[in-house]
Coordinates of C-alpha atoms in Angstrom, one line a residue:
Chain A
M19 CA -0.2 0.1 0.0
G20 CA 1.3 3.4 -1.0
P21 CA 1.1 6.1 1.5
E22 CA -1.7 7.8 -0.3
L23 CA -3.7 4.8 -0.2
Q24 CA -3.1 4.6 3.7
V25 CA -4.2 8.4 4.2
G26 CA -7.0 7.7 1.7
L27 CA -8.2 4.6 3.9
Y28 CA -7.8 6.7 7.2
V29 CA -10.1 9.2 5.6
F30 CA -12.6 7.0 4.4
V31 CA -13.1 5.2 7.7
L32 CA -12.7 8.4 9.6
A33 CA -15.7 10.2 7.3
I34 CA -17.8 6.7 7.8
F35 CA -17.9 7.3 11.6
V36 CA -18.2 11.0 11.2
G37 CA -21.5 9.8 8.9
F38 CA -23.0 7.6 11.6
E39 CA -22.6 10.1 14.1
L40 CA -24.4 12.8 12.2
I41 CA -26.9 10.8 11.0
T42 CA -28.0 8.1 13.6
K43 CA -30.4 10.6 15.5
V44 CA -32.4 12.1 12.6
P45 CA -36.2 11.9 13.0
P46 CA -38.0 9.6 10.5
T47 CA -39.7 13.0 9.2
L48 CA -36.7 13.7 7.6
H49 CA -35.5 10.3 6.1
T50 CA -36.5 11.1 2.8
P51 CA -35.1 14.6 2.5
L52 CA -32.0 13.2 4.1
M53 CA -31.7 10.6 1.4
S54 CA -32.5 12.6 -1.5
G55 CA -29.8 15.3 -0.1
A56 CA -27.3 12.8 0.6
N57 CA -28.0 11.3 -2.9
A58 CA -27.3 14.6 -4.3
V59 CA -23.9 14.7 -2.4
S60 CA -22.8 11.5 -4.2
G61 CA -22.7 13.3 -7.4
I62 CA -19.3 14.6 -6.0
T63 CA -17.8 12.3 -8.6
I64 CA -18.5 14.9 -11.0
V65 CA -14.8 16.3 -10.0
G66 CA -13.5 13.2 -11.4
A67 CA -15.7 13.6 -14.5
L68 CA -14.6 17.0 -15.2
A69 CA -10.8 15.9 -14.9
C70 CA -11.5 13.1 -17.2
A71 CA -13.5 14.8 -19.6
K72 CA -10.5 17.8 -20.2
A73 CA -7.6 15.4 -20.1
G74 CA -6.3 14.2 -23.4
E75 CA -8.2 15.7 -26.4
G76 CA -11.3 14.2 -28.2
T77 CA -10.6 10.8 -27.3
I78 CA -13.4 8.1 -26.4
A79 CA -12.2 8.9 -22.6
N80 CA -13.3 12.6 -23.1
M81 CA -17.0 11.5 -24.5
L82 CA -17.3 9.0 -21.5
G83 CA -16.1 12.1 -19.1
G84 CA -18.6 14.2 -20.9
L85 CA -21.3 11.6 -20.2
A86 CA -20.2 11.3 -16.8
I87 CA -20.5 15.0 -16.2
A88 CA -24.2 14.9 -17.7
T89 CA -25.2 12.0 -15.3
A90 CA -23.7 13.7 -12.3
M91 CA -25.0 16.9 -12.8
V92 CA -28.6 15.1 -13.1
N93 CA -27.9 13.6 -9.6
V94 CA -26.4 17.0 -8.2
V95 CA -29.0 19.5 -9.7
G96 CA -31.9 17.4 -9.4
G97 CA -31.1 16.1 -5.8
Y98 CA -30.6 19.5 -4.1
L99 CA -33.7 20.9 -5.8
V100 CA -35.9 18.3 -5.2
T101 CA -34.7 18.1 -1.5
D102 CA -35.2 21.7 -1.3
R103 CA -38.6 21.3 -2.5
M104 CA -39.8 18.7 0.1
L105 CA -37.8 20.8 3.0
H106 CA -40.0 23.9 1.9
M107 CA -43.1 22.0 2.7
F108 CA -41.7 20.8 6.0
T109 CA -41.0 24.4 6.9
K110 CA -43.5 26.7 5.6
K111 CA -45.5 26.6 8.2
D112 CA -42.9 28.2 10.8
R113 CA -42.9 31.2 8.7
Chain B
M2 CA -2.7 20.8 -7.6
S3 CA -2.4 24.5 -6.5
D4 CA -2.7 25.2 -2.7
A5 CA -5.9 27.6 -3.7
I6 CA -7.7 24.5 -4.9
F7 CA -6.6 22.2 -2.7
L8 CA -7.9 24.7 0.3
A9 CA -11.2 25.1 -1.7
Y10 CA -11.7 21.4 -1.5
L11 CA -11.0 21.1 2.1
V12 CA -13.7 23.9 2.7
A13 CA -16.1 22.0 0.6
A14 CA -15.6 18.7 2.6
V15 CA -16.1 20.7 5.7
L16 CA -19.2 22.1 4.2
F17 CA -20.5 18.8 3.2
I18 CA -20.4 17.5 6.8
F19 CA -21.6 20.8 8.3
G20 CA -24.7 20.4 5.9
L21 CA -25.3 17.0 6.8
K22 CA -25.3 17.9 10.3
L23 CA -28.0 20.8 9.7
Q24 CA -29.9 18.3 7.9
G25 CA -30.8 16.2 10.8
K26 CA -33.0 18.8 12.4
V27 CA -36.6 19.8 11.1
R28 CA -36.1 23.4 11.7
T29 CA -32.3 23.4 10.2
A30 CA -32.6 21.2 7.3
R31 CA -33.4 23.5 4.5
K32 CA -30.2 25.5 5.3
G33 CA -28.4 22.3 5.8
N34 CA -29.3 21.5 2.1
M35 CA -28.4 24.8 1.0
V36 CA -24.8 24.4 2.7
S37 CA -24.4 21.0 0.9
S38 CA -25.3 22.5 -2.4
L39 CA -22.9 25.1 -1.9
A40 CA -19.9 23.0 -1.0
M41 CA -20.9 21.1 -4.4
L42 CA -20.7 24.4 -6.2
L43 CA -17.5 25.2 -4.5
A44 CA -16.0 21.9 -5.6
V45 CA -17.2 22.3 -9.3
A46 CA -16.1 25.6 -9.3
A47 CA -12.4 24.8 -8.1
T48 CA -12.2 21.8 -10.4
L49 CA -13.3 23.8 -13.3
L50 CA -10.5 26.4 -12.5
K51 CA -8.1 23.5 -12.2
I52 CA -8.5 21.8 -15.6
N53 CA -8.4 25.3 -17.0
Q54 CA -4.8 25.9 -15.7
N55 CA -3.1 24.1 -18.5
T56 CA -5.3 24.7 -21.7
G57 CA -4.6 26.0 -24.7
T58 CA -6.6 26.9 -27.8
G59 CA -5.6 25.6 -31.1
P60 CA -5.4 28.1 -34.1
G61 CA -8.8 29.1 -35.1
Q62 CA -10.4 27.3 -31.9
L63 CA -12.5 29.4 -29.6
I64 CA -12.4 26.6 -27.0
P65 CA -10.6 23.7 -26.6
P66 CA -12.3 20.8 -28.0
A67 CA -12.7 19.0 -24.7
W68 CA -14.4 21.7 -23.1
I69 CA -17.4 21.1 -25.7
F70 CA -18.1 17.8 -23.9
I71 CA -17.6 19.5 -20.5
I72 CA -19.9 22.5 -21.6
I73 CA -22.6 20.1 -23.2
G74 CA -22.4 17.6 -20.2
I75 CA -22.9 20.3 -17.6
V76 CA -26.0 21.8 -19.6
V77 CA -27.8 19.0 -20.5
G78 CA -27.4 17.1 -17.2
S79 CA -28.3 20.3 -15.2
L80 CA -31.5 20.9 -17.4
I81 CA -32.5 17.2 -17.2
G82 CA -31.9 17.4 -13.2
A83 CA -34.0 20.6 -12.7
I84 CA -36.6 19.9 -15.4
T85 CA -37.4 16.7 -13.5
A86 CA -37.1 17.8 -9.7
M87 CA -39.4 20.8 -10.5
K88 CA -42.0 18.5 -12.3
V89 CA -42.2 15.6 -10.1
Q90 CA -45.1 14.9 -7.7
M91 CA -44.5 14.3 -4.3
T92 CA -46.4 11.1 -4.7
S93 CA -43.7 9.7 -7.2
M94 CA -40.6 10.8 -5.0
P95 CA -39.5 7.2 -4.4
E96 CA -39.2 6.7 -8.0
M97 CA -37.4 9.7 -8.4
V98 CA -34.9 9.5 -5.9
A99 CA -34.1 5.8 -7.4
L100 CA -33.6 7.5 -10.8
F101 CA -31.2 10.4 -9.5
N102 CA -29.3 7.4 -7.7
G103 CA -28.9 5.7 -10.7
S104 CA -27.7 8.6 -12.6
G105 CA -25.1 9.2 -9.6
G106 CA -23.8 5.5 -10.0
I107 CA -23.4 5.4 -13.3
A108 CA -21.3 8.5 -13.3
S109 CA -18.8 7.2 -10.8
S110 CA -18.7 4.0 -13.2
L111 CA -18.0 6.1 -16.2
V112 CA -15.1 8.1 -14.8
A113 CA -13.6 4.8 -13.6
I114 CA -13.5 3.8 -17.0
A115 CA -12.6 6.9 -18.9
Y116 CA -9.4 7.5 -16.1
F117 CA -8.6 3.8 -17.2
L118 CA -8.9 4.5 -21.1
L119 CA -6.7 7.9 -20.6
N120 CA -4.1 6.3 -18.4
K121 CA -3.5 3.0 -19.9
N122 CA -1.6 4.3 -22.8
L123 CA 1.0 5.9 -20.7
G124 CA 3.5 3.5 -20.9
T125 CA 4.6 2.1 -24.1
E126 CA 3.6 -1.7 -25.0
T127 CA 1.2 -1.4 -21.9
T128 CA 0.1 -5.2 -21.1
L129 CA -2.3 -6.0 -18.3
A130 CA 0.6 -7.0 -16.4
D131 CA 1.8 -3.8 -16.5
A132 CA -1.5 -2.1 -15.4
P133 CA -0.3 -2.1 -11.6
A134 CA 2.9 -0.7 -12.6
I135 CA 1.1 2.1 -14.1
F136 CA -1.5 2.5 -11.7
G137 CA 0.0 1.0 -8.5
P138 CA -2.2 -2.2 -7.5
S139 CA -4.5 -0.1 -5.1
V140 CA -5.9 2.2 -7.9
A141 CA -6.4 -1.0 -10.3
V142 CA -8.6 -2.3 -7.5
T143 CA -10.2 0.5 -6.4
L144 CA -11.0 1.2 -10.2
A145 CA -12.5 -2.2 -10.6
L146 CA -14.8 -1.6 -7.3
S147 CA -15.8 1.7 -8.9
V148 CA -17.0 -0.1 -12.0
M149 CA -18.6 -2.6 -10.2
I150 CA -20.1 -0.5 -7.6
G151 CA -21.6 1.8 -9.7
G152 CA -22.7 -0.4 -12.4
I153 CA -24.8 -2.2 -9.9
T154 CA -26.0 0.8 -8.4
F155 CA -27.2 1.9 -12.1
T156 CA -29.3 -1.0 -13.3
G157 CA -30.4 -1.6 -9.7
S158 CA -31.8 1.9 -9.4
I159 CA -33.4 1.3 -12.9
V160 CA -35.1 -1.9 -11.9
A161 CA -36.4 -0.4 -8.5
Y162 CA -37.5 2.7 -10.4
A163 CA -39.6 0.5 -13.0
K164 CA -41.0 -1.7 -10.1
L165 CA -41.8 1.4 -8.0
A166 CA -43.4 3.3 -11.0
G167 CA -45.5 0.3 -11.9
K168 CA -43.6 0.1 -15.1
I169 CA -43.0 -3.7 -14.3
T170 CA -44.6 -5.9 -11.6
G171 CA -44.2 -4.5 -8.0
A172 CA -43.9 -8.8 -7.0
P173 CA -40.8 -10.4 -6.7
I174 CA -39.6 -12.1 -9.8
L175 CA -37.9 -15.1 -8.9
L176 CA -35.7 -16.9 -11.7
P177 CA -35.3 -20.7 -11.0
G178 CA -31.7 -21.3 -9.5
R179 CA -31.3 -17.3 -9.0
H180 CA -29.3 -18.0 -5.8
F181 CA -26.7 -20.1 -8.0
L182 CA -26.9 -17.5 -10.8
N183 CA -26.5 -14.5 -8.3
F184 CA -23.3 -16.3 -6.6
G185 CA -21.9 -17.4 -9.9
M186 CA -22.1 -13.9 -11.3
M187 CA -20.7 -12.4 -8.3
A188 CA -17.6 -14.5 -8.1
S189 CA -17.4 -14.0 -12.0
V190 CA -17.4 -10.3 -11.4
L191 CA -15.1 -10.5 -8.9
V192 CA -12.7 -12.5 -10.8
I193 CA -13.1 -10.4 -13.5
G194 CA -12.4 -7.3 -11.7
A195 CA -9.1 -8.9 -10.1
L196 CA -8.2 -10.1 -13.7
L197 CA -8.5 -6.3 -14.6
A198 CA -6.6 -5.5 -11.7
F199 CA -3.8 -7.4 -12.0
V200 CA -3.1 -9.4 -15.1
V201 CA -4.3 -7.7 -17.7
P202 CA -3.2 -9.7 -20.9
G203 CA -2.4 -7.1 -23.8
N204 CA -3.7 -3.7 -24.8
T205 CA -6.8 -4.3 -26.6
M206 CA -7.7 -7.2 -24.5
V207 CA -8.1 -4.8 -21.8
T208 CA -10.8 -2.5 -23.2
I209 CA -12.6 -5.7 -23.7
F210 CA -12.0 -6.9 -20.4
L211 CA -13.8 -3.6 -19.0
L212 CA -16.6 -3.9 -21.6
V213 CA -17.2 -7.6 -20.2
L214 CA -17.0 -6.5 -16.9
L215 CA -19.5 -3.4 -17.3
F216 CA -22.0 -5.6 -18.9
M217 CA -22.0 -8.1 -16.1
V218 CA -22.2 -5.7 -13.6
F219 CA -25.0 -4.4 -15.1
A220 CA -26.8 -7.6 -15.5
L221 CA -25.8 -8.2 -11.7
G222 CA -27.9 -5.1 -10.9
V223 CA -30.8 -6.3 -12.4
L224 CA -30.6 -9.7 -10.9
L225 CA -30.3 -8.7 -7.3
V226 CA -33.2 -6.2 -7.2
I227 CA -35.9 -8.1 -9.5
P228 CA -36.3 -10.9 -6.5
I229 CA -37.2 -8.0 -4.0
G230 CA -41.1 -7.1 -3.4
G231 CA -42.1 -3.6 -3.6
A232 CA -43.1 -3.5 0.1
D233 CA -39.0 -4.0 0.6
M234 CA -38.4 -1.1 -1.3
P235 CA -37.5 1.2 1.5
V236 CA -34.6 -1.1 1.9
V237 CA -33.4 -1.5 -1.8
I238 CA -33.6 2.3 -1.8
S239 CA -31.5 3.0 1.1
L240 CA -29.0 0.6 0.1
L241 CA -28.9 1.7 -3.3
N242 CA -28.4 5.2 -1.8
S243 CA -25.5 3.5 0.1
Y244 CA -23.8 2.3 -2.9
S245 CA -23.7 5.2 -5.2
G246 CA -22.1 6.8 -2.0
I247 CA -19.3 4.0 -2.0
A248 CA -18.7 3.8 -5.6
A249 CA -18.1 7.8 -5.2
A250 CA -15.8 6.9 -2.4
M251 CA -14.0 4.3 -4.8
T252 CA -13.6 6.7 -7.5
G253 CA -11.8 9.1 -5.0
F254 CA -9.3 6.5 -4.4
V255 CA -8.8 5.8 -8.0
L256 CA -8.3 9.8 -8.5
G257 CA -6.5 10.1 -5.3
E258 CA -9.0 12.9 -4.2
N259 CA -10.0 13.0 -0.8
L260 CA -13.2 15.2 -1.3
L261 CA -14.5 12.4 -2.9
I262 CA -13.5 9.8 -0.5
I263 CA -15.0 12.0 2.4
A264 CA -18.6 13.3 0.5
G265 CA -18.8 9.2 -0.7
A266 CA -18.1 7.8 3.0
L267 CA -20.9 10.4 4.4
V268 CA -23.4 9.3 1.8
G269 CA -22.3 5.5 2.2
A270 CA -22.8 5.8 6.1
A271 CA -26.4 7.6 5.6
G272 CA -27.7 4.9 3.2
L273 CA -26.2 2.4 5.8
I274 CA -28.1 3.8 8.6
L275 CA -31.4 4.1 6.9
T276 CA -31.0 0.7 5.7
K277 CA -30.4 -0.6 9.2
L278 CA -33.5 1.1 10.4
M279 CA -35.8 -0.2 7.9
C280 CA -34.7 -3.5 8.3
K281 CA -35.5 -3.1 12.0
A282 CA -38.8 -1.6 11.5
M283 CA -39.4 -4.9 9.5
N284 CA -38.0 -7.4 12.1
R285 CA -35.7 -8.7 9.1
S286 CA -32.4 -9.2 8.5
L287 CA -30.6 -7.5 5.5
A288 CA -29.8 -10.9 4.0
N289 CA -33.4 -12.1 4.3
V290 CA -34.8 -8.9 2.4
L291 CA -32.1 -9.1 -0.4
F292 CA -32.1 -13.0 -1.1
G293 CA -35.6 -13.9 0.8
G294 CA -37.8 -13.3 -2.4
F295 CA -40.4 -12.6 0.2
G296 CA -43.9 -12.6 -0.2
T297 CA -44.1 -15.2 -2.9
A298 CA -46.3 -18.3 -3.1
D299 CA -43.6 -20.3 -1.8
S300 CA -43.9 -18.3 1.6
K301 CA -45.8 -19.7 4.3
G302 CA -49.5 -18.4 4.8
T303 CA -52.5 -18.2 3.0
S304 CA -52.5 -15.7 0.4
G305 CA -55.5 -14.9 -2.1
K306 CA -58.8 -13.5 -2.0
E307 CA -60.3 -16.6 -0.6
G308 CA -60.4 -17.6 2.7
Y309 CA -62.3 -14.6 4.1
T310 CA -65.5 -15.6 5.9
N311 CA -66.4 -13.2 8.2
V312 CA -66.0 -9.6 6.5
K313 CA -68.0 -6.7 7.1
E314 CA -68.4 -3.9 5.0
A315 CA -69.5 -0.1 5.4
S316 CA -70.3 2.3 3.0
P317 CA -68.3 5.9 3.5
E318 CA -71.7 7.2 4.4
E319 CA -72.1 4.9 7.4
V320 CA -68.4 5.7 8.5
A321 CA -69.2 9.6 8.5
M322 CA -72.1 8.8 10.8
I323 CA -69.7 7.2 13.1
L324 CA -67.1 9.9 13.0
E325 CA -69.6 12.4 14.1
D326 CA -69.7 10.9 17.3
A327 CA -65.9 10.2 17.6
Q328 CA -63.9 11.9 20.1
S329 CA -60.5 10.8 18.9
V330 CA -59.5 9.4 15.3
I331 CA -56.0 8.2 14.2
F332 CA -55.6 7.9 10.5
V333 CA -52.9 5.3 9.1
P334 CA -51.5 6.2 6.0
G335 CA -50.0 3.8 3.6
Y336 CA -48.9 3.3 0.0
G337 CA -52.8 3.4 -1.0
L338 CA -52.8 6.9 0.1
A339 CA -49.7 7.9 -2.1
V340 CA -51.3 5.7 -5.2
A341 CA -54.5 7.5 -5.1
Q342 CA -53.1 11.0 -4.1
A343 CA -55.4 11.1 -1.2
Q344 CA -53.1 13.0 1.1
H345 CA -55.2 16.4 0.5
A346 CA -58.2 14.9 1.0
N347 CA -56.9 13.5 4.2
R348 CA -55.7 16.8 5.4
A349 CA -59.6 18.2 4.5
L350 CA -61.2 15.4 6.4
Q351 CA -59.0 16.1 9.1
T352 CA -59.7 19.7 9.6
L353 CA -63.3 18.8 9.3
L354 CA -63.2 16.5 12.4
E355 CA -60.8 19.0 14.6
E356 CA -63.5 21.7 13.8
R357 CA -65.9 19.2 15.3
G358 CA -63.5 19.1 18.4
C359 CA -62.2 15.6 17.6
K360 CA -58.9 14.7 18.4
V361 CA -57.1 13.9 15.3
R362 CA -53.8 11.9 14.7
H363 CA -51.6 10.1 12.1
A364 CA -50.0 7.0 12.8
I365 CA -46.6 6.6 10.9
H366 CA -45.0 3.0 10.7
P367 CA -41.3 3.4 9.7
V368 CA -41.7 1.3 6.7
A369 CA -45.3 2.8 5.3
G370 CA -44.9 3.3 1.8
R371 CA -42.2 2.8 -0.5
M372 CA -39.3 4.7 0.7
P373 CA -38.0 5.9 4.3
G374 CA -40.3 8.7 5.6
H375 CA -42.4 8.5 2.6
M376 CA -45.4 9.3 4.3
N377 CA -43.9 12.4 6.3
V378 CA -43.7 13.8 3.1
L379 CA -46.9 13.3 1.4
L380 CA -48.5 14.3 4.5
A381 CA -46.3 17.9 4.8
E382 CA -47.1 18.5 1.4
A383 CA -50.8 18.5 2.0
D384 CA -50.0 20.8 5.1
V385 CA -50.8 18.1 8.0
P386 CA -48.9 19.6 11.0
Y387 CA -45.8 17.8 11.8
E388 CA -47.1 17.5 15.5
S389 CA -50.3 15.1 14.4
L390 CA -47.7 12.8 13.0
V391 CA -47.0 10.4 15.6
E392 CA -44.4 7.7 15.4
M393 CA -45.2 3.9 15.9
D394 CA -44.2 3.6 19.8
E395 CA -45.6 6.6 20.8
I396 CA -49.1 5.9 19.0
N397 CA -49.1 2.3 20.0
P398 CA -50.4 2.6 23.6
E399 CA -53.0 5.4 22.6
F400 CA -54.7 2.8 20.2
K401 CA -56.8 1.3 23.1
N402 CA -58.4 4.6 24.0
T403 CA -59.3 5.5 20.2
D404 CA -62.7 5.4 19.0
V405 CA -61.9 5.4 15.3
V406 CA -59.0 4.3 12.8
I407 CA -59.2 4.9 9.7
I408 CA -56.5 2.7 7.6
L409 CA -55.9 4.2 4.2
G410 CA -53.9 1.8 2.0
A411 CA -52.0 0.2 4.8
N412 CA -52.0 -3.6 5.0
D413 CA -49.0 -5.7 6.3
V414 CA -48.0 -2.9 9.0
V415 CA -51.6 -3.5 10.8
N416 CA -51.6 -7.1 10.4
P417 CA -52.1 -8.7 13.9
A418 CA -50.7 -11.8 12.5
A419 CA -47.2 -10.3 13.3
L420 CA -48.0 -10.5 17.1
T421 CA -49.9 -13.7 16.8
D422 CA -49.0 -16.1 14.2
K423 CA -45.7 -17.9 14.9
D424 CA -46.0 -19.2 11.2
S425 CA -46.8 -16.1 9.6
P426 CA -43.6 -14.6 7.5
I427 CA -44.1 -11.2 9.1
W428 CA -43.8 -12.8 12.8
G429 CA -42.3 -10.6 14.8
M430 CA -42.3 -7.3 12.6
P431 CA -43.6 -4.4 14.8
I432 CA -46.9 -3.4 13.7
L433 CA -49.2 -0.6 14.7
H434 CA -51.7 -1.7 17.1
V435 CA -54.9 -0.6 15.4
H436 CA -56.9 -3.7 16.3
E437 CA -57.1 -2.6 20.0
A438 CA -58.9 0.4 19.1
R439 CA -62.9 0.4 19.1
T440 CA -63.7 0.8 15.4
V441 CA -61.5 0.1 12.6
F442 CA -62.3 1.0 9.1
M443 CA -59.8 -0.4 6.5
V444 CA -60.1 1.5 3.4
K445 CA -59.1 -0.4 0.3
R446 CA -59.6 -1.3 -3.2
S447 CA -60.3 -5.2 -2.6
L448 CA -59.4 -7.9 -0.3
S449 CA -56.5 -8.8 -2.0
P450 CA -53.1 -9.1 0.1
G451 CA -50.3 -6.7 0.3
F452 CA -47.4 -6.9 -1.7
A453 CA -46.0 -9.2 1.0
G454 CA -49.2 -11.3 -0.1
I455 CA -50.0 -12.5 3.6
R456 CA -53.5 -13.0 4.7
N457 CA -54.4 -10.2 7.4
E458 CA -56.8 -11.4 10.0
L459 CA -57.7 -7.7 10.7
F460 CA -60.0 -7.8 7.7
E461 CA -62.3 -10.5 10.0
A462 CA -61.6 -8.7 13.2
D463 CA -65.2 -8.1 15.3
N464 CA -64.5 -4.5 15.3
T465 CA -63.1 -3.9 11.6
L466 CA -65.3 -2.7 8.8
M467 CA -64.2 -2.8 5.4
V468 CA -64.6 0.4 3.1
F469 CA -64.1 -0.8 -0.7
G470 CA -62.8 2.0 -2.9
D471 CA -60.1 4.6 -4.0
A472 CA -58.6 6.3 -0.4
K473 CA -59.5 9.7 -2.1
D474 CA -62.9 8.7 -3.4
V475 CA -63.8 7.4 0.2
L476 CA -62.2 10.3 2.0
Q477 CA -64.3 12.7 -0.3
K478 CA -67.7 10.9 0.2
M479 CA -67.0 11.0 3.9
I480 CA -66.3 14.7 3.8
L481 CA -69.4 15.5 2.0
E482 CA -71.5 13.3 4.2
L483 CA -69.9 15.0 7.2
K484 CA -70.3 18.6 6.1
E485 CA -74.3 17.9 6.0
A486 CA -74.5 16.2 9.0

């Protein structure tokens, strides 16, 4: 294992613990918006997609990268917007 | 990577965590979602800056060719996402989440493949045996994992979508020898993944291996989800959600990018917790949900419409007459409420009853509907106050002091067999104790069993009256009658 992988594994495991800590006590009401919000976060793969679409010029890899950008953006934009729509319903009575 | 971009990524990671924390409370959830989206915006902006640093335009080119893919990808993806998110109905939320999930999964898969194709030619005379030398074994392994998990998430989510949207049957589809088939597929996928990672036998073969692997994980995603019944969808959706996060984290390992690892791990953890909660609410292990083929002819318990002898029926008018004198009413919403889009009618009846001085509550079972928290979203859409939604453990002691329970399209979650019949497939599952109420009205289209295909003794109980019809129609008739009274 290279040092990069070792650090990556530490980060991965610690982040999972952070996730568990943060989410364990979420009330059931928020389960759906939490899920769709978390879903949007998994679109972070867009960062990789952008890098792949850029490196090299006009190759198949670029096209796949472009496709990955599109699918990740569907996930990101759709996920955040739909979550906001839902949460708006939950909170509108408070104002 | 320049320091500025590194710092931007670090801030984004912190904002993701902070956003998630805020999303855990009703009051701050919306803000949390915004913080999280801000983090994403920051990450994307920093990445665009990063890849722009060493781009040059050729003669006569306005923009470098690679940017065309990037711009098209961003515009098309954003439009599709935004339009679907704005147009989708709250009742279709589970389908929507499934689709978005799948799209995130395939994105991670594609990134891994693109990365592989970009880098495999770095060395001259690349052979598969060189792959670990080029990538390092850890990258090779995570690359294969990223393709696998992303691909399974993709087709699994599509199947889940098709089931939820009613495009294919929600009942479990059981292939002969499916355990053998699935196990075989899984083993071969792992073997091919390992081959890909360590023993690539020549340049063109690499791409072929990759395509075979992709095809196989696509098939595996389908095979893993089709045997799971509609009622188990809350578990499946949560699990797929978790997978999409893990796939993103694996992509992070491939690219050596900690931001992806952190964000992916957070999603993975969130999905796992929800999966665990859903399994607990059904008193079943994850393995049982995934491999059980629950609720088919081969599971125990009498299914079908036959076998009910002592069923009493009531018309909406009769229900309204009883409601006139009721002091306390508890609604039990289920998937039928979503299908009938009856949440607004439900709210209207609640208002009417409350005006008459009746105490009205909604009993929410954790797995009611098709995704975690499904009923809460629907009722929130209809402006049902948060305080009138009561969780299972809190409401169960209240049923015996309740005049009327109206069940709207829920079935297995109120089946007393879970408490009384040791042979029932749902034995031990925590249920809502509606049978303890004075009068129970079961609004349902027919006597057919729920997705679990299990006979419900509640239909025949002395204090149960069946009200046949679409939940929305029935509720509207009750409202009319009650207004005239």
